[in-house]
Amino acid sequence: MSTHPARNNVTGDAPASETTASGQRDKMAWLLRQFASETPGITHAVLLSRDGLRLVDSDVDKDWADELSAALSGVASLAANITGPTHKKRPARQVIIERDDCLVFVQSAGRSAAFDNHPGNERGEVDTILAVIATTDADAGTVGFEMGRLVQKFAPYMLIPVRVGTGGEVR
């Protein structure tokens, strides 16, 4: 068990206050840390803004989390601008990058008002992306499924949650 107070609560109850933006951020951070510690194969998780800024993370080195956030927002943007067979641009449900040292998963997580201190937050809301780093032997199906479940858990803290269609697929 970690000596860091926020980490000691990973398997316990969530933070009590959820009515303020700060309380919502704390709850989302708690959910993210719990997800990263309990899902097999996951080593790191970051919730970032669509414009590439780290919002909350699973105790990732802050410089690396900032670098990941900037790069993976670009990946999400590129994926959203690929014209599919219907000749329409649609956001990707999930992007998976396979590397020699890890698997990287990127998925939209909805729009939230919990990040009122976010730079550029003029309308009171921030579009979010969930980025997950996993080991090379992680089961991609399980990681993707658990990411979808985490996004559903984020829904109460989102103005516009990501919709889940039949079969559990995230839209």
mmCIF file of C-alpha atoms in Angstrom:
data_model
loop_
_atom_site.group_PDB
_atom_site.id
_atom_site.type_symbol
_atom_site.label_atom_id
_atom_site.label_comp_id
_atom_site.label_asym_id
_atom_site.label_seq_id
_atom_site.Cartn_x
_atom_site.Cartn_y
_atom_site.Cartn_z
ATOM 1 C CA MET A 1 0.000 0.000 0.000
ATOM 2 C CA SER A 2 1.273 3.435 -0.926
ATOM 3 C CA THR A 3 2.045 6.099 1.651
ATOM 4 C CA HIS A 4 0.441 8.676 -0.634
ATOM 5 C CA PRO A 5 -2.990 9.530 0.901
ATOM 6 C CA ALA A 6 -4.831 9.526 -2.431
ATOM 7 C CA ARG A 7 -3.402 6.107 -3.346
ATOM 8 C CA ASN A 8 -4.383 4.543 -0.021
ATOM 9 C CA ASN A 9 -8.021 4.926 -1.022
ATOM 10 C CA VAL A 10 -7.795 2.972 -4.293
ATOM 11 C CA THR A 11 -9.703 -0.012 -2.958
ATOM 12 C CA GLY A 12 -11.731 1.947 -0.400
ATOM 13 C CA ASP A 13 -14.517 4.426 -0.768
ATOM 14 C CA ALA A 14 -14.438 7.195 -3.316
ATOM 15 C CA PRO A 15 -13.837 10.790 -2.198
ATOM 16 C CA ALA A 16 -16.926 12.135 -0.448
ATOM 17 C CA SER A 17 -17.517 15.514 -2.124
ATOM 18 C CA GLU A 18 -18.782 15.265 -5.684
ATOM 19 C CA THR A 19 -20.773 18.482 -5.921
ATOM 20 C CA THR A 20 -17.921 20.869 -6.718
ATOM 21 C CA ALA A 21 -15.721 20.754 -9.805
ATOM 22 C CA SER A 22 -12.814 19.926 -7.491
ATOM 23 C CA GLY A 23 -14.795 17.060 -5.940
ATOM 24 C CA GLN A 24 -15.686 15.767 -9.388
ATOM 25 C CA ARG A 25 -12.025 15.881 -10.473
ATOM 26 C CA ASP A 26 -11.049 14.013 -7.289
ATOM 27 C CA LYS A 27 -13.657 11.325 -7.963
ATOM 28 C CA MET A 28 -12.548 10.949 -11.591
ATOM 29 C CA ALA A 29 -8.896 10.719 -10.494
ATOM 30 C CA TRP A 30 -9.858 8.070 -7.935
ATOM 31 C CA LEU A 31 -11.745 6.066 -10.593
ATOM 32 C CA LEU A 32 -8.755 6.325 -12.962
ATOM 33 C CA ARG A 33 -6.276 5.126 -10.322
ATOM 34 C CA GLN A 34 -8.577 2.266 -9.349
ATOM 35 C CA PHE A 35 -8.955 1.275 -13.017
ATOM 36 C CA ALA A 36 -5.166 1.285 -13.578
ATOM 37 C CA SER A 37 -4.443 -0.718 -10.431
ATOM 38 C CA GLU A 38 -7.162 -3.349 -10.934
ATOM 39 C CA THR A 39 -7.140 -3.993 -14.701
ATOM 40 C CA PRO A 40 -4.650 -6.695 -15.727
ATOM 41 C CA GLY A 41 -1.881 -5.458 -18.006
ATOM 42 C CA ILE A 42 -2.494 -1.733 -17.536
ATOM 43 C CA THR A 43 0.521 0.219 -16.356
ATOM 44 C CA HIS A 44 -0.640 3.836 -16.789
ATOM 45 C CA ALA A 45 -3.778 5.825 -17.560
ATOM 46 C CA VAL A 46 -4.310 9.499 -18.365
ATOM 47 C CA LEU A 47 -7.480 11.503 -18.905
ATOM 48 C CA LEU A 48 -6.586 14.378 -21.197
ATOM 49 C CA SER A 49 -8.348 17.211 -22.943
ATOM 50 C CA ARG A 50 -8.933 17.091 -26.673
ATOM 51 C CA ASP A 51 -6.470 19.988 -26.983
ATOM 52 C CA GLY A 52 -3.707 17.866 -25.442
ATOM 53 C CA LEU A 53 -3.464 18.873 -21.791
ATOM 54 C CA ARG A 54 -3.312 16.329 -18.963
ATOM 55 C CA LEU A 55 -6.370 16.531 -16.714
ATOM 56 C CA VAL A 56 -5.918 13.595 -14.298
ATOM 57 C CA ASP A 57 -3.681 10.535 -14.301
ATOM 58 C CA SER A 58 -2.919 7.319 -12.447
ATOM 59 C CA ASP A 59 0.165 8.705 -10.709
ATOM 60 C CA VAL A 60 2.132 8.934 -13.956
ATOM 61 C CA ASP A 61 5.323 10.994 -14.053
ATOM 62 C CA LYS A 62 3.896 14.455 -14.784
ATOM 63 C CA ASP A 63 6.378 15.352 -17.543
ATOM 64 C CA TRP A 64 5.726 12.060 -19.333
ATOM 65 C CA ALA A 65 1.950 12.404 -18.814
ATOM 66 C CA ASP A 66 2.088 15.880 -20.361
ATOM 67 C CA GLU A 67 4.094 14.534 -23.317
ATOM 68 C CA LEU A 68 1.666 11.620 -23.769
ATOM 69 C CA SER A 69 -1.321 13.956 -23.586
ATOM 70 C CA ALA A 70 0.027 16.228 -26.302
ATOM 71 C CA ALA A 71 0.915 13.345 -28.617
ATOM 72 C CA LEU A 72 -2.214 11.261 -28.072
ATOM 73 C CA SER A 73 -4.595 14.169 -28.600
ATOM 74 C CA GLY A 74 -2.972 14.409 -32.028
ATOM 75 C CA VAL A 75 -3.575 10.689 -32.601
ATOM 76 C CA ALA A 76 -7.258 11.117 -31.673
ATOM 77 C CA SER A 77 -7.539 14.120 -33.987
ATOM 78 C CA LEU A 78 -5.930 12.258 -36.888
ATOM 79 C CA ALA A 79 -8.237 9.269 -36.370
ATOM 80 C CA ALA A 80 -11.299 11.534 -36.307
ATOM 81 C CA ASN A 81 -10.333 13.063 -39.646
ATOM 82 C CA ILE A 82 -10.040 9.817 -41.585
ATOM 83 C CA THR A 83 -12.852 9.501 -44.087
ATOM 84 C CA GLY A 84 -14.472 6.083 -43.825
ATOM 85 C CA PRO A 85 -16.317 3.996 -46.446
ATOM 86 C CA THR A 86 -19.402 6.201 -45.994
ATOM 87 C CA HIS A 87 -17.252 9.180 -47.072
ATOM 88 C CA LYS A 88 -17.871 10.867 -43.707
ATOM 89 C CA LYS A 89 -15.431 11.856 -41.000
ATOM 90 C CA ARG A 90 -16.368 10.296 -37.683
ATOM 91 C CA PRO A 91 -14.472 10.045 -34.422
ATOM 92 C CA ALA A 92 -12.780 6.707 -33.882
ATOM 93 C CA ARG A 93 -14.260 4.638 -31.074
ATOM 94 C CA GLN A 94 -10.801 3.482 -30.139
ATOM 95 C CA VAL A 95 -7.271 3.655 -31.500
ATOM 96 C CA ILE A 96 -4.734 0.991 -30.572
ATOM 97 C CA ILE A 97 -1.016 1.457 -31.145
ATOM 98 C CA GLU A 98 1.167 -1.629 -30.868
ATOM 99 C CA ARG A 99 4.806 -0.968 -29.987
ATOM 100 C CA ASP A 100 7.677 -3.246 -29.011
ATOM 101 C CA ASP A 101 7.493 -1.999 -25.406
ATOM 102 C CA CYS A 102 3.758 -1.400 -24.841
ATOM 103 C CA LEU A 103 0.243 -1.134 -26.201
ATOM 104 C CA VAL A 104 -1.332 2.331 -26.308
ATOM 105 C CA PHE A 105 -5.125 2.738 -26.308
ATOM 106 C CA VAL A 106 -6.902 6.022 -27.074
ATOM 107 C CA GLN A 107 -10.655 6.535 -26.684
ATOM 108 C CA SER A 108 -13.032 9.493 -26.417
ATOM 109 C CA ALA A 109 -14.399 9.927 -22.886
ATOM 110 C CA GLY A 110 -17.048 12.678 -23.241
ATOM 111 C CA ARG A 111 -17.375 16.353 -22.356
ATOM 112 C CA SER A 112 -17.008 17.456 -18.740
ATOM 113 C CA ALA A 113 -17.523 20.571 -16.633
ATOM 114 C CA ALA A 114 -15.303 19.172 -13.867
ATOM 115 C CA PHE A 115 -12.221 20.975 -15.202
ATOM 116 C CA ASP A 116 -13.201 24.601 -14.745
ATOM 117 C CA ASN A 117 -9.554 25.622 -14.277
ATOM 118 C CA HIS A 118 -8.540 24.192 -17.665
ATOM 119 C CA PRO A 119 -6.869 26.758 -19.969
ATOM 120 C CA GLY A 120 -9.132 27.620 -22.871
ATOM 121 C CA ASN A 121 -12.244 26.465 -21.031
ATOM 122 C CA GLU A 122 -14.470 29.303 -22.206
ATOM 123 C CA ARG A 123 -17.803 27.494 -22.367
ATOM 124 C CA GLY A 124 -17.386 25.734 -19.035
ATOM 125 C CA GLU A 125 -16.725 22.347 -20.605
ATOM 126 C CA VAL A 126 -13.806 20.266 -21.818
ATOM 127 C CA ASP A 127 -13.832 17.403 -24.354
ATOM 128 C CA THR A 128 -11.867 14.500 -22.898
ATOM 129 C CA ILE A 129 -9.867 11.524 -24.142
ATOM 130 C CA LEU A 130 -8.855 8.453 -22.162
ATOM 131 C CA ALA A 131 -5.343 7.178 -22.894
ATOM 132 C CA VAL A 132 -4.105 3.875 -21.492
ATOM 133 C CA ILE A 133 -0.669 2.254 -21.606
ATOM 134 C CA ALA A 134 -0.572 -1.527 -21.226
ATOM 135 C CA THR A 135 2.025 -4.262 -21.352
ATOM 136 C CA THR A 136 2.645 -5.969 -24.691
ATOM 137 C CA ASP A 137 1.029 -9.177 -23.424
ATOM 138 C CA ALA A 138 -2.143 -7.475 -22.165
ATOM 139 C CA ASP A 139 -5.412 -8.779 -23.583
ATOM 140 C CA ALA A 140 -6.479 -5.934 -25.899
ATOM 141 C CA GLY A 141 -10.125 -7.013 -25.747
ATOM 142 C CA THR A 142 -10.160 -6.903 -21.956
ATOM 143 C CA VAL A 143 -8.392 -3.529 -21.865
ATOM 144 C CA GLY A 144 -10.830 -2.063 -24.397
ATOM 145 C CA PHE A 145 -13.828 -3.476 -22.518
ATOM 146 C CA GLU A 146 -12.589 -2.107 -19.179
ATOM 147 C CA MET A 147 -11.913 1.290 -20.776
ATOM 148 C CA GLY A 148 -15.547 1.360 -21.912
ATOM 149 C CA ARG A 149 -16.667 0.527 -18.377
ATOM 150 C CA LEU A 150 -14.490 3.323 -16.974
ATOM 151 C CA VAL A 151 -15.945 5.826 -19.441
ATOM 152 C CA GLN A 152 -19.422 4.752 -18.265
ATOM 153 C CA LYS A 153 -18.328 5.380 -14.662
ATOM 154 C CA PHE A 154 -17.199 8.864 -15.722
ATOM 155 C CA ALA A 155 -20.676 9.617 -17.175
ATOM 156 C CA PRO A 156 -22.098 11.281 -14.005
ATOM 157 C CA TYR A 157 -19.253 13.826 -14.203
ATOM 158 C CA MET A 158 -19.789 14.573 -17.873
ATOM 159 C CA LEU A 159 -22.080 17.118 -19.518
ATOM 160 C CA ILE A 160 -22.114 15.011 -22.652
ATOM 161 C CA PRO A 161 -21.154 11.417 -21.829
ATOM 162 C CA VAL A 162 -19.973 9.034 -24.500
ATOM 163 C CA ARG A 163 -22.921 6.887 -25.541
ATOM 164 C CA VAL A 164 -22.728 3.127 -25.331
ATOM 165 C CA GLY A 165 -24.633 1.221 -28.003
ATOM 166 C CA THR A 166 -25.730 -2.375 -28.065
ATOM 167 C CA GLY A 167 -23.005 -4.895 -27.448
ATOM 168 C CA GLY A 168 -21.107 -2.506 -25.176
ATOM 169 C CA GLU A 169 -19.424 -0.613 -27.993
ATOM 170 C CA VAL A 170 -18.517 2.973 -27.143
ATOM 171 C CA ARG A 171 -19.736 5.667 -29.521
#
